[in-house]
PDB file of C-alpha atoms and ligand atoms in Angstrom:
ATOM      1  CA  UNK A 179     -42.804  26.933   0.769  1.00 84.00           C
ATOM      2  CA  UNK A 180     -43.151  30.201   2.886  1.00 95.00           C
ATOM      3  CA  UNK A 181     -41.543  30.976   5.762  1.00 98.00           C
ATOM      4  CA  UNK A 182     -45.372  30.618   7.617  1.00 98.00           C
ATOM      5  CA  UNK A 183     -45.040  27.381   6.396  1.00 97.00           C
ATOM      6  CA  UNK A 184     -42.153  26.591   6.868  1.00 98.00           C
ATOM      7  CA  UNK A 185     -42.286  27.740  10.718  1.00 98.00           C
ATOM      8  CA  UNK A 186     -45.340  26.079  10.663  1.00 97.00           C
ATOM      9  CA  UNK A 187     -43.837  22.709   9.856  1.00 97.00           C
ATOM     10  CA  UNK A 188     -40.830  23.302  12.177  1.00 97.00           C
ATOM     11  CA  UNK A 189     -43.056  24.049  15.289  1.00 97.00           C
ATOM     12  CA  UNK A 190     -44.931  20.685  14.592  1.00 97.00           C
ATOM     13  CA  UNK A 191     -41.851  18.813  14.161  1.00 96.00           C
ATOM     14  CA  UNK A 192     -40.063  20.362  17.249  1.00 98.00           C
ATOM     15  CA  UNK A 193     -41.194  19.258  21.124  1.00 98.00           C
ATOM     16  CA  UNK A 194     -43.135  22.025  22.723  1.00 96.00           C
ATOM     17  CA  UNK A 195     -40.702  22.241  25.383  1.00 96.00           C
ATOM     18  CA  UNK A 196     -37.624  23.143  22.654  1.00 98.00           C
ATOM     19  CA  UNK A 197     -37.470  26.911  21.550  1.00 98.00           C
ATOM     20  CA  UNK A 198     -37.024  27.540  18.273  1.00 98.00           C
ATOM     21  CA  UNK A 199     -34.820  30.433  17.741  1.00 98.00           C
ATOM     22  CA  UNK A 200     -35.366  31.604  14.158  1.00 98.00           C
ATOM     23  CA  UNK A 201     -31.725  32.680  12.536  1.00 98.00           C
ATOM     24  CA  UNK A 202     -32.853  35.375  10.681  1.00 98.00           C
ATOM     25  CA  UNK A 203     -29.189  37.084   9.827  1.00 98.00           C
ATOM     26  CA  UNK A 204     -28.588  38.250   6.214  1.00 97.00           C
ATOM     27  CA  UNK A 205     -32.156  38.314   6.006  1.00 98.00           C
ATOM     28  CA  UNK A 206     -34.207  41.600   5.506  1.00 98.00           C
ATOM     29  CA  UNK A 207     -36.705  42.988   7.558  1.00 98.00           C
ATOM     30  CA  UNK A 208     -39.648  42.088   6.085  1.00 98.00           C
ATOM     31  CA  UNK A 209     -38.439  38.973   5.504  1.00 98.00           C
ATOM     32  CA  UNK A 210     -38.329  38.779   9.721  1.00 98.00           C
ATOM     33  CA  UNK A 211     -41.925  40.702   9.821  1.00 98.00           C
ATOM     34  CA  UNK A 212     -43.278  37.315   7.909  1.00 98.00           C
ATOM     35  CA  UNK A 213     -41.879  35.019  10.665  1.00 98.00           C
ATOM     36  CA  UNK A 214     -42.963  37.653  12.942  1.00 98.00           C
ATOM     37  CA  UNK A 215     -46.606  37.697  11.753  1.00 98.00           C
ATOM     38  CA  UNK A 216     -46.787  33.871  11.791  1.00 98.00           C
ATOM     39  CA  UNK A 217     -46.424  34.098  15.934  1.00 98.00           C
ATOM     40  CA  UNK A 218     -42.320  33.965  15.687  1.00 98.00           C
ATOM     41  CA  UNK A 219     -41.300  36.040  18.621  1.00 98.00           C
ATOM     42  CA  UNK A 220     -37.646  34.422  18.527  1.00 98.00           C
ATOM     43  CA  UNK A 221     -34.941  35.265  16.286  1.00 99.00           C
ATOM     44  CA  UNK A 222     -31.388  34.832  16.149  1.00 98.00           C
ATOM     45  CA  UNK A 223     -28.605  36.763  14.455  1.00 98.00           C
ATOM     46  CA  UNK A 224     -24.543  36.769  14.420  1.00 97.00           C
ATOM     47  CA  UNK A 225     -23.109  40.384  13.746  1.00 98.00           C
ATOM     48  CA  UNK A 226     -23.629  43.162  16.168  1.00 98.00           C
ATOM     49  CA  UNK A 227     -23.807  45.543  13.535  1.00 98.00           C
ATOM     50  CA  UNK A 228     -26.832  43.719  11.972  1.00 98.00           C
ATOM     51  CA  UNK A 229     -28.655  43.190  14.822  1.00 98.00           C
ATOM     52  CA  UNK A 230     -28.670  46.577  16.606  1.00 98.00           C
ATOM     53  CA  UNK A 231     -30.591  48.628  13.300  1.00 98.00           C
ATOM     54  CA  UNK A 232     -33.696  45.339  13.381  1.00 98.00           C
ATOM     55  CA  UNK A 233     -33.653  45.879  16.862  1.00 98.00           C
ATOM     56  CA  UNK A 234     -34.232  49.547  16.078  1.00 98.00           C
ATOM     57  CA  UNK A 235     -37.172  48.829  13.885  1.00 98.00           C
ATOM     58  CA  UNK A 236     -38.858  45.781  14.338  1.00 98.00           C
ATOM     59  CA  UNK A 237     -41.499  44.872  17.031  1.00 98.00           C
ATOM     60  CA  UNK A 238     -40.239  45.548  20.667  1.00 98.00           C
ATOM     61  CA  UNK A 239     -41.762  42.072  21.650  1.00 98.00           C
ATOM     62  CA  UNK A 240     -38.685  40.338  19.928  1.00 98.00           C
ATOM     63  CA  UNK A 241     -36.599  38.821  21.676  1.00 98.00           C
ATOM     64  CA  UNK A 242     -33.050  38.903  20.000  1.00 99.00           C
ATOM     65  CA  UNK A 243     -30.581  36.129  21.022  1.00 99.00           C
ATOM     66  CA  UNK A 244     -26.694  37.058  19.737  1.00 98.00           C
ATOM     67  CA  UNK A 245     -25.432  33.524  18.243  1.00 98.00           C
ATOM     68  CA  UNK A 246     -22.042  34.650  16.635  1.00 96.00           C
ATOM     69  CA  UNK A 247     -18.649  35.358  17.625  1.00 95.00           C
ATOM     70  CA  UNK A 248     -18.797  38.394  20.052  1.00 97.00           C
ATOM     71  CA  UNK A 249     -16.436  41.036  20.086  1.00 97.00           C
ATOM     72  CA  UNK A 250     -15.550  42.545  23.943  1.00 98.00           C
ATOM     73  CA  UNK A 251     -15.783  46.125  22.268  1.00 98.00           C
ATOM     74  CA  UNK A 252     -19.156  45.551  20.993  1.00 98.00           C
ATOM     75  CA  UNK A 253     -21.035  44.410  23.734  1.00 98.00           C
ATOM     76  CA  UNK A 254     -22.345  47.489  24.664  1.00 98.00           C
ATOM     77  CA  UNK A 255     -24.025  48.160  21.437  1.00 98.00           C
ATOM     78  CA  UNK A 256     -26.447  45.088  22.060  1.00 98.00           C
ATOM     79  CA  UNK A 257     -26.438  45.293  26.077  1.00 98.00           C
ATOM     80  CA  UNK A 258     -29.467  47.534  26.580  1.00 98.00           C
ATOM     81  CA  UNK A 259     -31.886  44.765  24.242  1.00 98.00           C
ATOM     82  CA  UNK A 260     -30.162  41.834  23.726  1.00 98.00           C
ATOM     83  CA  UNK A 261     -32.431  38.695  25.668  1.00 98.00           C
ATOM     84  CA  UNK A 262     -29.463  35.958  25.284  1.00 98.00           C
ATOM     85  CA  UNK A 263     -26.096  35.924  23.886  1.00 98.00           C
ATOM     86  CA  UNK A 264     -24.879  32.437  22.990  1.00 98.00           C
ATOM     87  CA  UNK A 265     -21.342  32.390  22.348  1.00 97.00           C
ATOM     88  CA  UNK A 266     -19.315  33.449  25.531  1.00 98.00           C
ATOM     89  CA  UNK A 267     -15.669  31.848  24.943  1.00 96.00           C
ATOM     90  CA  UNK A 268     -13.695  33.929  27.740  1.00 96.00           C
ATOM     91  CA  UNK A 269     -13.857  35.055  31.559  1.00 96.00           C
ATOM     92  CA  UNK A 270     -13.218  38.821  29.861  1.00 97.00           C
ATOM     93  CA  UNK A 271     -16.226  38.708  28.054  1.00 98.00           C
ATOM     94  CA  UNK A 272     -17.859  37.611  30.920  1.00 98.00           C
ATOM     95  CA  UNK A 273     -16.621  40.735  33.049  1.00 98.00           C
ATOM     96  CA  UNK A 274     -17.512  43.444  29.959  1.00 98.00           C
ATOM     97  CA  UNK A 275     -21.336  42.033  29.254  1.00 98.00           C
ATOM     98  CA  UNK A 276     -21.515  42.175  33.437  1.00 98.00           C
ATOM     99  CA  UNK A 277     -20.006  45.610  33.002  1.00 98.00           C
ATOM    100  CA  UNK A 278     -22.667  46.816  30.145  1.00 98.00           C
ATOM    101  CA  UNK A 279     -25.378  44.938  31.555  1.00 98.00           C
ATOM    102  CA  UNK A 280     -25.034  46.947  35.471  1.00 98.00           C
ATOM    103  CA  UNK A 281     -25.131  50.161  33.203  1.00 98.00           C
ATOM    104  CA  UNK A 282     -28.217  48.961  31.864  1.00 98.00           C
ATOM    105  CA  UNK A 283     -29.730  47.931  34.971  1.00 98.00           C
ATOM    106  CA  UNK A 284     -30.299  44.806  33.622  1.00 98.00           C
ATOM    107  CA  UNK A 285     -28.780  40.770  33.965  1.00 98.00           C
ATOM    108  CA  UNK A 286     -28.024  39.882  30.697  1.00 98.00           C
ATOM    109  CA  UNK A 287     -28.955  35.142  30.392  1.00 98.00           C
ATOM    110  CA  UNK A 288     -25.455  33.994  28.238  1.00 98.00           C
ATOM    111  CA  UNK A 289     -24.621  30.890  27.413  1.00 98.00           C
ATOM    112  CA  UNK A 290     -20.906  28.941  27.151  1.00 98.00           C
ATOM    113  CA  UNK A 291     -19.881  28.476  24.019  1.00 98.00           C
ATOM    114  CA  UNK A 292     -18.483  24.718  24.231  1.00 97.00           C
ATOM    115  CA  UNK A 293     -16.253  23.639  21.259  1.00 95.00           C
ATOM    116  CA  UNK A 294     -17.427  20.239  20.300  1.00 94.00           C
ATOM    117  CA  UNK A 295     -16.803  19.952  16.724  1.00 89.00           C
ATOM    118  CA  UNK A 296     -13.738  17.842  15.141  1.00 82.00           C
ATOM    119  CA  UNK A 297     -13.142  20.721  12.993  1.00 79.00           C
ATOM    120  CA  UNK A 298     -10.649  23.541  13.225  1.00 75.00           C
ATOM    121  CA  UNK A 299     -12.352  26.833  14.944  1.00 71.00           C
ATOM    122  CA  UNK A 300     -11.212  29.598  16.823  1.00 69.00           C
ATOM    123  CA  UNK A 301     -13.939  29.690  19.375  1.00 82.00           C
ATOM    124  CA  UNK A 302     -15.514  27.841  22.362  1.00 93.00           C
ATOM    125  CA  UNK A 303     -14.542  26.798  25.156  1.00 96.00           C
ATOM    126  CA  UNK A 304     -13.303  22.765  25.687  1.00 95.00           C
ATOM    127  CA  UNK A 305     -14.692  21.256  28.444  1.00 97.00           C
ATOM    128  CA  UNK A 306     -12.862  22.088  31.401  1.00 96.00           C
ATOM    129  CA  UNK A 307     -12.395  25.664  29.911  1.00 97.00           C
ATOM    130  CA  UNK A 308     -15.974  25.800  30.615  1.00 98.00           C
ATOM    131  CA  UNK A 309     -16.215  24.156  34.080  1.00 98.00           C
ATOM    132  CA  UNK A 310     -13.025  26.218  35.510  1.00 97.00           C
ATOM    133  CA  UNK A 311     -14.772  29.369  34.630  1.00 97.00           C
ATOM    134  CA  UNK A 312     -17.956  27.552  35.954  1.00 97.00           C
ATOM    135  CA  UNK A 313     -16.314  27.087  38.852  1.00 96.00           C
ATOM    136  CA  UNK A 314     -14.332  29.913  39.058  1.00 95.00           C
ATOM    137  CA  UNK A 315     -14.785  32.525  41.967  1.00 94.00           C
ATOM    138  CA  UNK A 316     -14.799  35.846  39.575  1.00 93.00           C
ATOM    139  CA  UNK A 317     -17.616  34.342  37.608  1.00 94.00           C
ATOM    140  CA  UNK A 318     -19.721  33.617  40.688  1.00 92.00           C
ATOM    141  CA  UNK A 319     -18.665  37.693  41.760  1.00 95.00           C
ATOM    142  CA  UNK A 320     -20.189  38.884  38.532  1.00 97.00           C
ATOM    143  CA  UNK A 321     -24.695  40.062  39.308  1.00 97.00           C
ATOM    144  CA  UNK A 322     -25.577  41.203  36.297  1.00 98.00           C
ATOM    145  CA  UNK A 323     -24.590  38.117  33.760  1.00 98.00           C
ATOM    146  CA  UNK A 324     -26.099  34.888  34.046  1.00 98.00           C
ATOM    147  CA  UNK A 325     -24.292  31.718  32.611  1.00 98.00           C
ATOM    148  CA  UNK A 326     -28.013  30.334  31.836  1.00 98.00           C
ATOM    149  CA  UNK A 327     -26.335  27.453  29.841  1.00 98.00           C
ATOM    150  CA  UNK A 328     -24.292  25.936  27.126  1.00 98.00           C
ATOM    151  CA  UNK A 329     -24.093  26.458  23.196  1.00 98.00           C
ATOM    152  CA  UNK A 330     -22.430  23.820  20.761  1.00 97.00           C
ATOM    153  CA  UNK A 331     -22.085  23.422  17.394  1.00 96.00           C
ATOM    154  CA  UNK A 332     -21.375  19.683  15.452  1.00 96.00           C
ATOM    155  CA  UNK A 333     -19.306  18.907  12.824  1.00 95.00           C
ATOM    156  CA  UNK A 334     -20.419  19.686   9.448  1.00 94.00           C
ATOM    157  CA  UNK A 335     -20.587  16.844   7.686  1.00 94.00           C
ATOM    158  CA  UNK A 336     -22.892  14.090   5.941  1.00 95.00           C
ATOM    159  CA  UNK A 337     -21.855  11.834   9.200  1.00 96.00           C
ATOM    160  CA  UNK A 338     -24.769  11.292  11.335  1.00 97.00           C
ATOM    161  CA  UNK A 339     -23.357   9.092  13.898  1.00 97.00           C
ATOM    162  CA  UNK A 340     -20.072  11.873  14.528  1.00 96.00           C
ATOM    163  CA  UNK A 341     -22.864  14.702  14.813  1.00 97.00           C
ATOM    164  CA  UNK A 342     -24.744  12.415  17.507  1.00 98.00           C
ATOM    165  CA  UNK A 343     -21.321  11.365  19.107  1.00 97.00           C
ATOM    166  CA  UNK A 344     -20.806  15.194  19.441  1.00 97.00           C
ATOM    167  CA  UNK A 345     -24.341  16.221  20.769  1.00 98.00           C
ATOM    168  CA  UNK A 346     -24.540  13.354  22.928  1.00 98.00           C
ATOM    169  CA  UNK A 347     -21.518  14.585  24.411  1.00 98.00           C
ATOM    170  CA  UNK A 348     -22.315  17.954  25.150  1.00 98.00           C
ATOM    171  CA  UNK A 349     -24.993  17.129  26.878  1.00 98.00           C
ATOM    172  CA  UNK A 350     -23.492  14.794  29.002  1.00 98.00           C
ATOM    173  CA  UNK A 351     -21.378  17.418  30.255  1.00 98.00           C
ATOM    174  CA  UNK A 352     -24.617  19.759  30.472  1.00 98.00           C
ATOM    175  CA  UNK A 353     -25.891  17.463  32.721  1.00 98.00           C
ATOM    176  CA  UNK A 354     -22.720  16.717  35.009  1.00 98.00           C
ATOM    177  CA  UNK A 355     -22.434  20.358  35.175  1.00 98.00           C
ATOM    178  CA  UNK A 356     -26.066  21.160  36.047  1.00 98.00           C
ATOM    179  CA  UNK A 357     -25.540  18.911  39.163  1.00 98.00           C
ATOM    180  CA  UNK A 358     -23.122  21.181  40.530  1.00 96.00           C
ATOM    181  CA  UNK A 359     -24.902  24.802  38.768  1.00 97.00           C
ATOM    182  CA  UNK A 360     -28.756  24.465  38.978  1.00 96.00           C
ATOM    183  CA  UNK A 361     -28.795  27.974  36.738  1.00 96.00           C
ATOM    184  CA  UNK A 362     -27.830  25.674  33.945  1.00 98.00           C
ATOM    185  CA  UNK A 363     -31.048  25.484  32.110  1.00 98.00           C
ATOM    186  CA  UNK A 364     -30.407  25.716  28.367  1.00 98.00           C
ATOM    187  CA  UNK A 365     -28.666  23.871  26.089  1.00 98.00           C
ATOM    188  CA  UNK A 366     -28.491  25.247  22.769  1.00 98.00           C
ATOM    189  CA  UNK A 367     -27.746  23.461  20.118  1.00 98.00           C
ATOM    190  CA  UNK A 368     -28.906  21.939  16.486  1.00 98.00           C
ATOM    191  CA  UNK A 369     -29.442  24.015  13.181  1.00 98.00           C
ATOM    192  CA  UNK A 370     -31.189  23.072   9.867  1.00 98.00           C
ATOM    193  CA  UNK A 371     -28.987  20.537   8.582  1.00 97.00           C
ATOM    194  CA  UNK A 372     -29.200  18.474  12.150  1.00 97.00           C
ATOM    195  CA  UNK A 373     -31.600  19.707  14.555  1.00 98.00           C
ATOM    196  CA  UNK A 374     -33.297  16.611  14.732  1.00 98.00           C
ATOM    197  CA  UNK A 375     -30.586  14.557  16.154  1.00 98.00           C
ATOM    198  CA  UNK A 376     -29.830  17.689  18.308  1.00 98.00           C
ATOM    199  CA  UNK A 377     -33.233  17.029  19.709  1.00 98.00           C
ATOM    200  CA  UNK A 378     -33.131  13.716  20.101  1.00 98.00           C
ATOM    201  CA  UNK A 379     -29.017  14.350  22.120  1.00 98.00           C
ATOM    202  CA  UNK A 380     -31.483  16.429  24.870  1.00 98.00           C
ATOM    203  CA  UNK A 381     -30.977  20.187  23.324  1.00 98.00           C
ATOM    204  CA  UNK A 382     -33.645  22.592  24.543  1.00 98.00           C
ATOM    205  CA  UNK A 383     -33.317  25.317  21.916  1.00 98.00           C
ATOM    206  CA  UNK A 384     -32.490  24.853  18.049  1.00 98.00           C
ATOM    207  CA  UNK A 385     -31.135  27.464  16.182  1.00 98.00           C
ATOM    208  CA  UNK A 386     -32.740  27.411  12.388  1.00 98.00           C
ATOM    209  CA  UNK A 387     -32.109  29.890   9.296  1.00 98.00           C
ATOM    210  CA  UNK A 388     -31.872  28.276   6.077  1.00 98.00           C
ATOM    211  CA  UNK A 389     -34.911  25.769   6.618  1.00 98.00           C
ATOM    212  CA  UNK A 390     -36.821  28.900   7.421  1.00 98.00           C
ATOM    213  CA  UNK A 391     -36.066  31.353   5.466  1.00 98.00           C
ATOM    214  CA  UNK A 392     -33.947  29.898   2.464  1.00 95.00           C
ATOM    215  CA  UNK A 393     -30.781  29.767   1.625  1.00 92.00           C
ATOM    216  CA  UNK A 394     -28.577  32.289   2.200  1.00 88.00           C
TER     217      UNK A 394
HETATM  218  C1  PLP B 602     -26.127  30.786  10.880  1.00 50.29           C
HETATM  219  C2  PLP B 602     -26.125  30.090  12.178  1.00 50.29           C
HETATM  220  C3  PLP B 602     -27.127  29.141  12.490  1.00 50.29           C
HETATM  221  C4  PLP B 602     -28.237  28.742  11.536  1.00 50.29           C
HETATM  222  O1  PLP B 602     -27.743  28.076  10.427  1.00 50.29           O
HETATM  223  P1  PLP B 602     -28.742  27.367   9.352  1.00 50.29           P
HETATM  224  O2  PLP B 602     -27.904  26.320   8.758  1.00 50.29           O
HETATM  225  O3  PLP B 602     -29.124  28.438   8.398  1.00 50.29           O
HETATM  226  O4  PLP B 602     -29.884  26.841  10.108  1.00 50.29           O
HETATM  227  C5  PLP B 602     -27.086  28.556  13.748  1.00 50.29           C
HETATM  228  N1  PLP B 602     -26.128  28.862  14.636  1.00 50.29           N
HETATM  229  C6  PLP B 602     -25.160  29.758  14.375  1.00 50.29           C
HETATM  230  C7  PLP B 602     -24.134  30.048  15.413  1.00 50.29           C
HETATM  231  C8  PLP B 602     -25.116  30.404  13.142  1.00 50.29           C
HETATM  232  O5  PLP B 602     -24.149  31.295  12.884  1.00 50.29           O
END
């Protein structure tokens, strides 16, 4: 299958309403330039120093969302382009992308990283991480970042009913919190291996490489 087809396929698959963020890291620029050409305008990718060179020479109508671990130092590398960064795990990062983003007269849309998984990781947030720095007074201070939603990853496993226990629950807090934060619009979550039953938990944008592009 191409990756026209295989957008192609995804699209008709996916509600209308869900974006479909195209993960499109390790892959080369013509590679992105196919997607591109087949109406993609979305793409996704994890390392600073990857995306800041396609940024550089790929269509300005792209709209690059930052889905990996982010590095404070690096933020202002991808502050004057980026259109979403996904994984915002501290009140610090918070303050430098605010920071960058003022010096680039522009509000920057992030999204919490929330930690759902049962597996070991360094990052996200656990629930009331996230809703104290909801909550908290400094975030509120901060005009040029805008927590726009949540991000979550499941388990990896074979275990359909942990991956929905995990989704299900993530957006169950999404909700509570969007009671009390109507800027909480997005909730990002679902890949190739289980964006279906990411879908079906309630998420709003899936974030797919391999069933678009290959494996890695
Ligand atoms: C790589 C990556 C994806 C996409 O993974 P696939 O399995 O290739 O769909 C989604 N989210 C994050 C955070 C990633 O790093």
């Amino acid at each position: 299958m191409s990756i026209a087809e295989n957008l192609h396929r995804l699209r008709t698959a996916l509600p209308q309403q869900v974006t479909l963020i195209a993960v499109s890291k390790t892959k080369t620029n013509e590679e992105i330039l196919q997607a591109y050409n087949a109406g993609q305008r979305v793409f996704g990718e994890n390392r600073v120093q990857e995306v800041v060179p396609k940024a550089e020479a790929l269509p300005k109508d792209i709209a690059w969302h930052l889905i990996g671990h982010l590095q404070t130092n690096k933020v202002k590398y991808i502050a004057p382009f980026v259109a979403m960064i996904h994984s915002v795990d501290s009140e610090k990062l918070l303050q430098e992308i605010d920071k960058q983003a003022a010096k680039n007269n522009r509000i920057i849309d992030v999204l919490l990283q929330v930690y759902i998984a049962s597996e070991e990781t360094k990052f996200g947030l656990d629930f009331s991480e996230a809703e104290q720095l909801l909550a908290s007074p400094g975030t509120s201070a901060l005009k040029n970042v805008r927590i726009a939603g949540l991000m979550g990853m499941a388990t990896n496993t074979d275990d359909e009913q942990l991956v929905r226990k995990e989704f299900s629950s993530l957006r169950d807090f999404f909700d509570r919190m969007r009671a009390q934060h109507s800027q909480l619009v997005h909730l990002s979550m679902g890949m190739s291996s289980d964006y279906s039953i990411a879908v079906d938990c309630g998420s709003t944008m899936v974030r797919v490489g391999s069933a678009i592009f290959g494996e890695r």
